[in-house]
mmCIF file of C-alpha atoms in Angstrom:
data_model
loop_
_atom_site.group_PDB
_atom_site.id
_atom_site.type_symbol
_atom_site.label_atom_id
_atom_site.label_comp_id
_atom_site.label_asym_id
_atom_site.label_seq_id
_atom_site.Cartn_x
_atom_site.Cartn_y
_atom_site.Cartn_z
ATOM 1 C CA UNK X 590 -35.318 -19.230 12.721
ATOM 2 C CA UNK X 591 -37.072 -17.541 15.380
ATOM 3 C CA UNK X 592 -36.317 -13.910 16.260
ATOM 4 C CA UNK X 593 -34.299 -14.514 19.703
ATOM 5 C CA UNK X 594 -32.118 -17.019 17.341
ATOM 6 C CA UNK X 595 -31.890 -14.559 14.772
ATOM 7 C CA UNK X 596 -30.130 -12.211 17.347
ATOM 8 C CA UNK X 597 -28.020 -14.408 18.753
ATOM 9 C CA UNK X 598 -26.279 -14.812 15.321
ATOM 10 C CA UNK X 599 -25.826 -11.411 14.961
ATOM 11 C CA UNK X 600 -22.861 -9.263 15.280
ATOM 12 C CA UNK X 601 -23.755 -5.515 15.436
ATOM 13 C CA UNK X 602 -20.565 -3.800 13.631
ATOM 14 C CA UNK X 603 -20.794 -6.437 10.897
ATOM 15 C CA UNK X 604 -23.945 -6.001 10.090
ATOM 16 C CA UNK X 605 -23.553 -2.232 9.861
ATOM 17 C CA UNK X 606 -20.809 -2.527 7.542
ATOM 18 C CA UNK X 607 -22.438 -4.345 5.254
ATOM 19 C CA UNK X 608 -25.565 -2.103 5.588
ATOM 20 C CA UNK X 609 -23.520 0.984 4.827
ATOM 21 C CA UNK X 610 -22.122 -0.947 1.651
ATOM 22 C CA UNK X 611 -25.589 -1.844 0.256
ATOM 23 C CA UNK X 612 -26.386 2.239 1.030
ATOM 24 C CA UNK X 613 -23.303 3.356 -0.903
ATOM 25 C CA UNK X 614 -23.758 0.526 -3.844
ATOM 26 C CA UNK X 615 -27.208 2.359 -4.641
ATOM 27 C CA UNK X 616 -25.360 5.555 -4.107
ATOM 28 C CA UNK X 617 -24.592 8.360 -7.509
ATOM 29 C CA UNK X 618 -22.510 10.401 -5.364
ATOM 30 C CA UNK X 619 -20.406 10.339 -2.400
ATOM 31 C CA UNK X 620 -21.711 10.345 0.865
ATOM 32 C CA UNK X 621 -20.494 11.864 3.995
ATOM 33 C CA UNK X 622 -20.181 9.948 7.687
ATOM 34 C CA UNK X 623 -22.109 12.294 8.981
ATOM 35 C CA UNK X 624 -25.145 11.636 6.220
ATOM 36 C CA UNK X 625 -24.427 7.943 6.626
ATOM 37 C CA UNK X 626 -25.047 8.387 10.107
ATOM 38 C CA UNK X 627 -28.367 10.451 9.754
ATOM 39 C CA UNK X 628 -29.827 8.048 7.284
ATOM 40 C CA UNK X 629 -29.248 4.833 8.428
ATOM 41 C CA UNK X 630 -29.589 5.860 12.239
ATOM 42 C CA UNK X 631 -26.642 5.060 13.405
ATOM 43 C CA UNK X 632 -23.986 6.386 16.100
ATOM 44 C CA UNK X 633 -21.438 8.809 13.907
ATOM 45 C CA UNK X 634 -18.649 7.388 15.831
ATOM 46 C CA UNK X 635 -19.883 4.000 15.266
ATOM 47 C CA UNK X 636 -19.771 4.584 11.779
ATOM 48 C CA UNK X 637 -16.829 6.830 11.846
ATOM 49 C CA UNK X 638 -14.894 3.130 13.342
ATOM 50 C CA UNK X 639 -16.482 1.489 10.644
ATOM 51 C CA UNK X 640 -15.697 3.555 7.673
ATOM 52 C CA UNK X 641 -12.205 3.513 8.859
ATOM 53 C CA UNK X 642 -11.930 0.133 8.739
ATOM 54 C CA UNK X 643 -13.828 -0.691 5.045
ATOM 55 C CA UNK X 644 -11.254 2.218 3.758
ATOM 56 C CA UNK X 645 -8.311 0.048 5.083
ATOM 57 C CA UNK X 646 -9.042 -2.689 3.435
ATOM 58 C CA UNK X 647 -10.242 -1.033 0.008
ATOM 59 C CA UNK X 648 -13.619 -1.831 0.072
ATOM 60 C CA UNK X 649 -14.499 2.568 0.439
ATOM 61 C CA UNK X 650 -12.650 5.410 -0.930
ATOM 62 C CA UNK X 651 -12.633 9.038 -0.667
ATOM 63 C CA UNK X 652 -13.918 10.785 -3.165
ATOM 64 C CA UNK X 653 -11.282 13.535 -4.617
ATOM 65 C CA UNK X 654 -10.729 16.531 -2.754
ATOM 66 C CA UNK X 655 -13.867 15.641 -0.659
ATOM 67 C CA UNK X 656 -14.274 13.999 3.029
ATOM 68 C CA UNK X 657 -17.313 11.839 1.541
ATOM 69 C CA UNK X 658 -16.791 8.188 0.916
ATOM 70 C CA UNK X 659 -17.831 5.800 -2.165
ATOM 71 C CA UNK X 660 -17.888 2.337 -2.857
ATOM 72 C CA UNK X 661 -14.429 1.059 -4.556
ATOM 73 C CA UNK X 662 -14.659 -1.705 -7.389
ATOM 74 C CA UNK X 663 -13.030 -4.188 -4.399
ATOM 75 C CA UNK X 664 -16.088 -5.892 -4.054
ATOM 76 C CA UNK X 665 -16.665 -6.040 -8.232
ATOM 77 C CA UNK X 666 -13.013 -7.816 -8.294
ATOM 78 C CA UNK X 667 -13.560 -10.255 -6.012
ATOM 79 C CA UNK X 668 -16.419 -11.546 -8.088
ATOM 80 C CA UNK X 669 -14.823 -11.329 -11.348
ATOM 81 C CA UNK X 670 -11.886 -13.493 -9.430
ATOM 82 C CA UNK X 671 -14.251 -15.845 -8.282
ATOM 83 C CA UNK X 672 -15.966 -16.433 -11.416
ATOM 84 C CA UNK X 673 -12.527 -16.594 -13.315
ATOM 85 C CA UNK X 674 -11.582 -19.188 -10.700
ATOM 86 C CA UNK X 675 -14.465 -21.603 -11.406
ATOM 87 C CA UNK X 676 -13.370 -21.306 -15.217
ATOM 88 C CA UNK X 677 -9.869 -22.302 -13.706
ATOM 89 C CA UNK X 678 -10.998 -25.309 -12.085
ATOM 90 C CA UNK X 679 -13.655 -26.658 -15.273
ATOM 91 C CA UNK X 680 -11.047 -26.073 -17.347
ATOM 92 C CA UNK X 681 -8.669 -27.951 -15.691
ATOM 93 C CA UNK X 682 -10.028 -30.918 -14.130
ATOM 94 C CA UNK X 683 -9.919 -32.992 -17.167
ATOM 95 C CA UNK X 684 -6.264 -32.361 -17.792
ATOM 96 C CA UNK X 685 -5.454 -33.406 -14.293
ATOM 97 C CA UNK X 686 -7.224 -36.791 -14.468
ATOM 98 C CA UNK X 687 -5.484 -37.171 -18.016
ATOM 99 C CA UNK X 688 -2.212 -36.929 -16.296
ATOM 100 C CA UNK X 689 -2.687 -38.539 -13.083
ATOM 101 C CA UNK X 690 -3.974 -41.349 -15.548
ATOM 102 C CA UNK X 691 -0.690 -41.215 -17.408
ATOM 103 C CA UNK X 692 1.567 -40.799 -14.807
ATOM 104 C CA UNK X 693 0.178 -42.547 -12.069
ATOM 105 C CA UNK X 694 1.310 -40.062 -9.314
ATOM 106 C CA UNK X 695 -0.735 -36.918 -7.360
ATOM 107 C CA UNK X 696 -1.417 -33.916 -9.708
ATOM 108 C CA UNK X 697 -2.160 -31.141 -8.318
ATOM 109 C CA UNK X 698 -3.396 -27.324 -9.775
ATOM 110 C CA UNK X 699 -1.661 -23.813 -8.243
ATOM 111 C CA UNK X 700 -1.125 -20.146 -8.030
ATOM 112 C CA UNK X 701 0.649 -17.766 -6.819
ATOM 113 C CA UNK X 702 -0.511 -16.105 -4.012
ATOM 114 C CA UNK X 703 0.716 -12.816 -2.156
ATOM 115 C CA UNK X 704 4.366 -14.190 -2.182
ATOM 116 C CA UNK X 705 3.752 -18.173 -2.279
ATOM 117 C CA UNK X 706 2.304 -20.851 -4.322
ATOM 118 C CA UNK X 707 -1.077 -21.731 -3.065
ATOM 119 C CA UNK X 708 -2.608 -25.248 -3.960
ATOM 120 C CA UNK X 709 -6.380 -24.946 -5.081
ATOM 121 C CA UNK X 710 -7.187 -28.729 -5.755
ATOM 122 C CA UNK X 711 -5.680 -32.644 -6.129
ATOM 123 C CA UNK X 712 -5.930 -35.310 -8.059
ATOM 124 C CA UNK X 713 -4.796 -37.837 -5.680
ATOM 125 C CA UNK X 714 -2.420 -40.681 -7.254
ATOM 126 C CA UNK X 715 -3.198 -44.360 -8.739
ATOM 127 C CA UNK X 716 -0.326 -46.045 -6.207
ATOM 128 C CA UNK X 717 -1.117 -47.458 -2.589
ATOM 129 C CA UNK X 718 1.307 -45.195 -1.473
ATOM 130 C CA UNK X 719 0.618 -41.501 -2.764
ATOM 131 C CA UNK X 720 1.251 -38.149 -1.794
ATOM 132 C CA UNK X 721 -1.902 -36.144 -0.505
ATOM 133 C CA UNK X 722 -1.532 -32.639 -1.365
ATOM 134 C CA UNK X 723 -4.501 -30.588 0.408
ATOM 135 C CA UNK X 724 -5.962 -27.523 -1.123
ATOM 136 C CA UNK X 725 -4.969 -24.282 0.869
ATOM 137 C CA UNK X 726 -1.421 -25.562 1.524
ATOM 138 C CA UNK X 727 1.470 -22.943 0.591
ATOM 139 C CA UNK X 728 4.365 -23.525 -1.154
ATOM 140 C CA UNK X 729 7.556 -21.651 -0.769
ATOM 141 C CA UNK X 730 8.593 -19.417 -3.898
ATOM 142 C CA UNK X 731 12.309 -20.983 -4.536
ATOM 143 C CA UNK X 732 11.674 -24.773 -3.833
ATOM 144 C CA UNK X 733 8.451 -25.416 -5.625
ATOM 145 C CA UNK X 734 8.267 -26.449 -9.704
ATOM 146 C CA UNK X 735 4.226 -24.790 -9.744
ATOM 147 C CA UNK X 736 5.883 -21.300 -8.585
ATOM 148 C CA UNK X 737 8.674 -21.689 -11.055
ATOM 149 C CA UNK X 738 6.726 -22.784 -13.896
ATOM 150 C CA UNK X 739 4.491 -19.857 -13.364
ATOM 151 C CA UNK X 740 6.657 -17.145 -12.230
ATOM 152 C CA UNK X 741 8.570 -17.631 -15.728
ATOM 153 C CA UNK X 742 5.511 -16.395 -17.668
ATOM 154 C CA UNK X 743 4.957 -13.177 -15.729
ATOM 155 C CA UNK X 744 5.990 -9.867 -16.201
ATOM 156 C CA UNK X 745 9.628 -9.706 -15.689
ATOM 157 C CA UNK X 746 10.018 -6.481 -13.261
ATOM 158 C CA UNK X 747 7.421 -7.791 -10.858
ATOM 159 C CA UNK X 748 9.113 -11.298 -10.616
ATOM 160 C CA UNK X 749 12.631 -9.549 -9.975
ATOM 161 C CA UNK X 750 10.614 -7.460 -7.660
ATOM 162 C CA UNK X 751 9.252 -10.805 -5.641
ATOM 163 C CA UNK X 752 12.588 -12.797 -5.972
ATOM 164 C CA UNK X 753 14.426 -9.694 -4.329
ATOM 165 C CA UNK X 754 11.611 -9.848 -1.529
ATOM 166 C CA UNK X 755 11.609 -13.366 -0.555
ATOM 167 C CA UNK X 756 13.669 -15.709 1.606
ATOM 168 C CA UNK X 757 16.159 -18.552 0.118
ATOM 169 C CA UNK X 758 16.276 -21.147 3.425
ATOM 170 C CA UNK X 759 18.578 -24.296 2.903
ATOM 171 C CA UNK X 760 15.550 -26.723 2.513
ATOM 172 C CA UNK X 761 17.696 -29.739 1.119
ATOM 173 C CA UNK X 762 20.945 -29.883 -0.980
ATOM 174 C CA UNK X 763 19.175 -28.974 -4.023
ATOM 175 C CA UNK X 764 17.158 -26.047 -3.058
ATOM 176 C CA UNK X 765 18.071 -23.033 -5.093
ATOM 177 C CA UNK X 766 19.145 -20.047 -2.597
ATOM 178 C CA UNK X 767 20.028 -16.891 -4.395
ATOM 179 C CA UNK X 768 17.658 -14.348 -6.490
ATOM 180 C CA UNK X 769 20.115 -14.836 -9.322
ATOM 181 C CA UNK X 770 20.103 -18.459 -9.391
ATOM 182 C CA UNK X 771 16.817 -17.926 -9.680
ATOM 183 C CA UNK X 772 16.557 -16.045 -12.771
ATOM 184 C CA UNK X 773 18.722 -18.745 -14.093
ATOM 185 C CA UNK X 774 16.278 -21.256 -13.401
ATOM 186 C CA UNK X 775 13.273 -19.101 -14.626
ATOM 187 C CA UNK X 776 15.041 -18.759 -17.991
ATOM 188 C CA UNK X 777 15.479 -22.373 -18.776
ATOM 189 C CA UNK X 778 11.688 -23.134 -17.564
ATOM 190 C CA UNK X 779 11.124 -20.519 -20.453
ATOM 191 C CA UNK X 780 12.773 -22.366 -22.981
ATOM 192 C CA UNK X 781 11.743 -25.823 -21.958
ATOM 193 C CA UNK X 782 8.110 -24.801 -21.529
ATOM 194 C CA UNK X 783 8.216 -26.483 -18.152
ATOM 195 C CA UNK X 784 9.776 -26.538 -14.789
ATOM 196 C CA UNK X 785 11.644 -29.515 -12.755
ATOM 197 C CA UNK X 786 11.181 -29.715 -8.848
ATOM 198 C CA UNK X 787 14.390 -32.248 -8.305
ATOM 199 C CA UNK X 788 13.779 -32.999 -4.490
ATOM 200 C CA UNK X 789 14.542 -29.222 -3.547
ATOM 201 C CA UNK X 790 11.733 -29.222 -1.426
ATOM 202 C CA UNK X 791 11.534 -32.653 0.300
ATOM 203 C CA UNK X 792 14.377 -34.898 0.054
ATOM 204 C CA UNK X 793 13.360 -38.164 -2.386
ATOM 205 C CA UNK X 794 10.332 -36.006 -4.007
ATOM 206 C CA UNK X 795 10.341 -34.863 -7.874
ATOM 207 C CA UNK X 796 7.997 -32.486 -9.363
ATOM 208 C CA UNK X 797 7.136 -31.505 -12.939
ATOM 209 C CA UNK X 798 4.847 -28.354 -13.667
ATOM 210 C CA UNK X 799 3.429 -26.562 -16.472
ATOM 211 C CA UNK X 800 2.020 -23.080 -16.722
ATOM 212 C CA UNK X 801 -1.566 -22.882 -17.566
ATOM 213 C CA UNK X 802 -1.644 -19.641 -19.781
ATOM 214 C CA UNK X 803 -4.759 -16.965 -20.271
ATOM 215 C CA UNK X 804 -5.749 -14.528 -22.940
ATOM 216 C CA UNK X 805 -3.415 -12.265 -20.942
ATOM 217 C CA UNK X 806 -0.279 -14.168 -22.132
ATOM 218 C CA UNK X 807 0.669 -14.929 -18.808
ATOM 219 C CA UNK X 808 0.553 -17.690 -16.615
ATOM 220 C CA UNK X 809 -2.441 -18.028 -14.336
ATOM 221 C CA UNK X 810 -1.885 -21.045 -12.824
ATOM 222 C CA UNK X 811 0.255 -24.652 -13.044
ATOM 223 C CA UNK X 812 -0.519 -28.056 -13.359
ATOM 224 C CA UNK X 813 2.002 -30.358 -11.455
ATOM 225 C CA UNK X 814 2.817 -34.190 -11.170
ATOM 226 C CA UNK X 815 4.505 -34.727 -7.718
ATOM 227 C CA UNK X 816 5.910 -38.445 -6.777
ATOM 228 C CA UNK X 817 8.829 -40.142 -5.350
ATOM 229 C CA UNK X 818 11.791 -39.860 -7.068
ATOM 230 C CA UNK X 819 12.055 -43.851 -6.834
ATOM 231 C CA UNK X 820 8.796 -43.820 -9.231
ATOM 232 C CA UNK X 821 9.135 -40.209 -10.748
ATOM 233 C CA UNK X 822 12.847 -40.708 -11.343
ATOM 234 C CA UNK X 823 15.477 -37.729 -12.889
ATOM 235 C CA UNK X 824 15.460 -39.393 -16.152
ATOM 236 C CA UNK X 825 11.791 -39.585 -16.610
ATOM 237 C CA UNK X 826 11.212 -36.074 -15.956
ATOM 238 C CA UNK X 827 11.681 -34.165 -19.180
ATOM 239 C CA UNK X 828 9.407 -36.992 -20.687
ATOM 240 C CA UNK X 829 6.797 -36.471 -18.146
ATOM 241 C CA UNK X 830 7.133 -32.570 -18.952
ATOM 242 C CA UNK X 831 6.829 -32.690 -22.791
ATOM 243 C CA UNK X 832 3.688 -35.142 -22.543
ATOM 244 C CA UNK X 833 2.352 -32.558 -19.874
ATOM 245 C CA UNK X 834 2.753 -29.630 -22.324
ATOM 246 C CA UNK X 835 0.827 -31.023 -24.840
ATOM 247 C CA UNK X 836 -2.166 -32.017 -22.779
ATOM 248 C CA UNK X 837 -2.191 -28.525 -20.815
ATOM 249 C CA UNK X 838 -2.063 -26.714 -23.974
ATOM 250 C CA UNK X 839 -6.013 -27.103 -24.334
ATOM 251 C CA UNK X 840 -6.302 -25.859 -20.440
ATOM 252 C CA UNK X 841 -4.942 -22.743 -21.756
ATOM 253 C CA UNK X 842 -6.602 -22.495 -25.012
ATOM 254 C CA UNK X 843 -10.098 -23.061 -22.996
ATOM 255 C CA UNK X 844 -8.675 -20.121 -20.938
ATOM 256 C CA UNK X 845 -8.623 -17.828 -24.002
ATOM 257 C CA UNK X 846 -4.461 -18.270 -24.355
ATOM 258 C CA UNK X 847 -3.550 -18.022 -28.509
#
C-alpha cells in the first residue's frame, strides 16, 4: 500500500490509543499523562481525551492512590473469551448436525448476553420449509427455551437479579410474564434437564434446549431444536429433549463439565 493510501486509512485518535496501550503493556509501573505525553510526543490534552476514554471502558486503570494509569487485564479477557469461544463452537458442531440429523428441524447454539440470548451459529433444517436463524440475532430473556435452559444452571442471586431487571411483554398467549413465573419455570427446566419453548415466542413455533455445561458447573451455552409446532408438535417435545440430553452430554464433557 503506498504511503498516501496508508494515510488515508488512518484515524489519528485510534491509532494513539492503541499506541499508548502497546507503551503501557511493556510498562512495570504506572505511568502518568503527562509522561505518556513526553514519550510518545503527543499533545497532553490529546492524550488526556484519550486516557479518559480507554478508562471508561476498562481497558486503563488508576493505579492506587496515584494519578498514573496501567493497563487493566480487559484486553487479557477478551482473548481468553475468544479462545474459550472457538472451544464452544468445535465442541459443538458435531452435536448440532447429530440433532438436526435426528430431528430434522434448525438447531441452533446460544448465550446469554448482557440481558438477552444471543445466537452464535445454525444448523439450518433437512425440510423445504425451515426456519433460518442468523447468528447475532437476540432473543428476549422470558420467551426463549436457550435463555431458560441456561439461566437454570447459573448462580441463583444473579438470575433473580436479571429476572427482576427485565421486561415481561405479552408476546403470544403463552409467553410467561412475571419474575415469579419465571422461577417456576427455571425450576422444572432443573429437574427435567431441559427447557420447552411452547410457541411463547412466535405463535405455531416450538423449541427444545439444553444447557451445554463447563468445568465451572454452570451453563455456558444451549443447544436448541426450533420447528413448527405442526412438525415439532407438544407431544414430541419431552422426547426430543431426553434424546437431546444425551447427545449434549459429550458437548459438555469436551468442555471440562464432570
Amino acid at each position: 500500500m503506498s504511503e498516501i493510501a496508508e494515510k488515508n486509512f488512518q484515524v489519528p485518535n485510534l491509532t494513539r490509543g492503541l499506541q499508548i496501550l502497546e507503551y503501557l503493556r511493556h510498562c512495570d509501573e504506572p505511568v502518568s499523562m503527562s509522561a505518556l505525553a513526553r514519550e510518545l510526543d503527543y499533545p497532553l490534552n490529546s492524550v488526556m481525551r484519550i486516557m479518559k476514554a480507554l478508562d471508561h471502558y476498562g481497558y486503563v486503570q488508576r493505579a492506587v492512590g496515584s494519578k498514573s494509569y496501567e493497563m487493566s487485564d480487559k484486553l487479557m479477557h477478551l482473548a481468553r473469551s475468544q479462545a474459550s469461544q472457538k472451544n464452544l463452537f468445535e465442541a459443538s458442531m458435531g452435536a448440532m448436525r447429530q440433532i438436526r440429523d435426528h430431528v430434522g428441524e434448525t438447531v441452533v447454539l446460544s448465550i446469554v448476553s448482557e440481558g438477552e440470548g444471543l445466537i452464535l451459529e445454525q444448523v439450518q433444517g433437512l425440510h423445504a420449509f425451515r426456519f433460518v436463524c442468523e447468528p447475532g440475532t437476540r432473543q428476549m430473556i422470558h420467551s426463549s427455551a436457550s435463555t431458560k435452559a441456561i439461566l437454570a444452571f447459573r448462580k441463583e442471586h444473579e438470575v433473580d437479579e436479571l429476572l427482576q431487571r427485565i421486561d415481561y411483554p405479552k408476546l403470544t398467549e403463552q409467553t410467561i410474564l412475571s419474575a415469579e413465573a419465571m422461577k417456576r419455570e427455571l425450576e422444572q427446566v432443573r429437574e427435567q434437564g431441559y427447557a420447552l419453548d411452547r410457541a411463547e415466542a412466535l405463535e405455531g413455533v416450538n423449541c427444545v434446549a439444553v444447557p451445554i455445561m463447563d468445568s465451572s458447573r454452570e451453563a455456558r451455552a444451549a443447544i436448541t431444536v426450533t420447528g413448527p409446532a405442526n412438525r415439532l408438535k407438544l407431544d414430541q417435545l419431552d422426547e426430543v429433549g431426553e434424546m437431546m440430553k444425551v447427545v449434549c452430554s459429550q458437548v459438555s464433557e469436551n468442555l471440562g463439565y464432570l
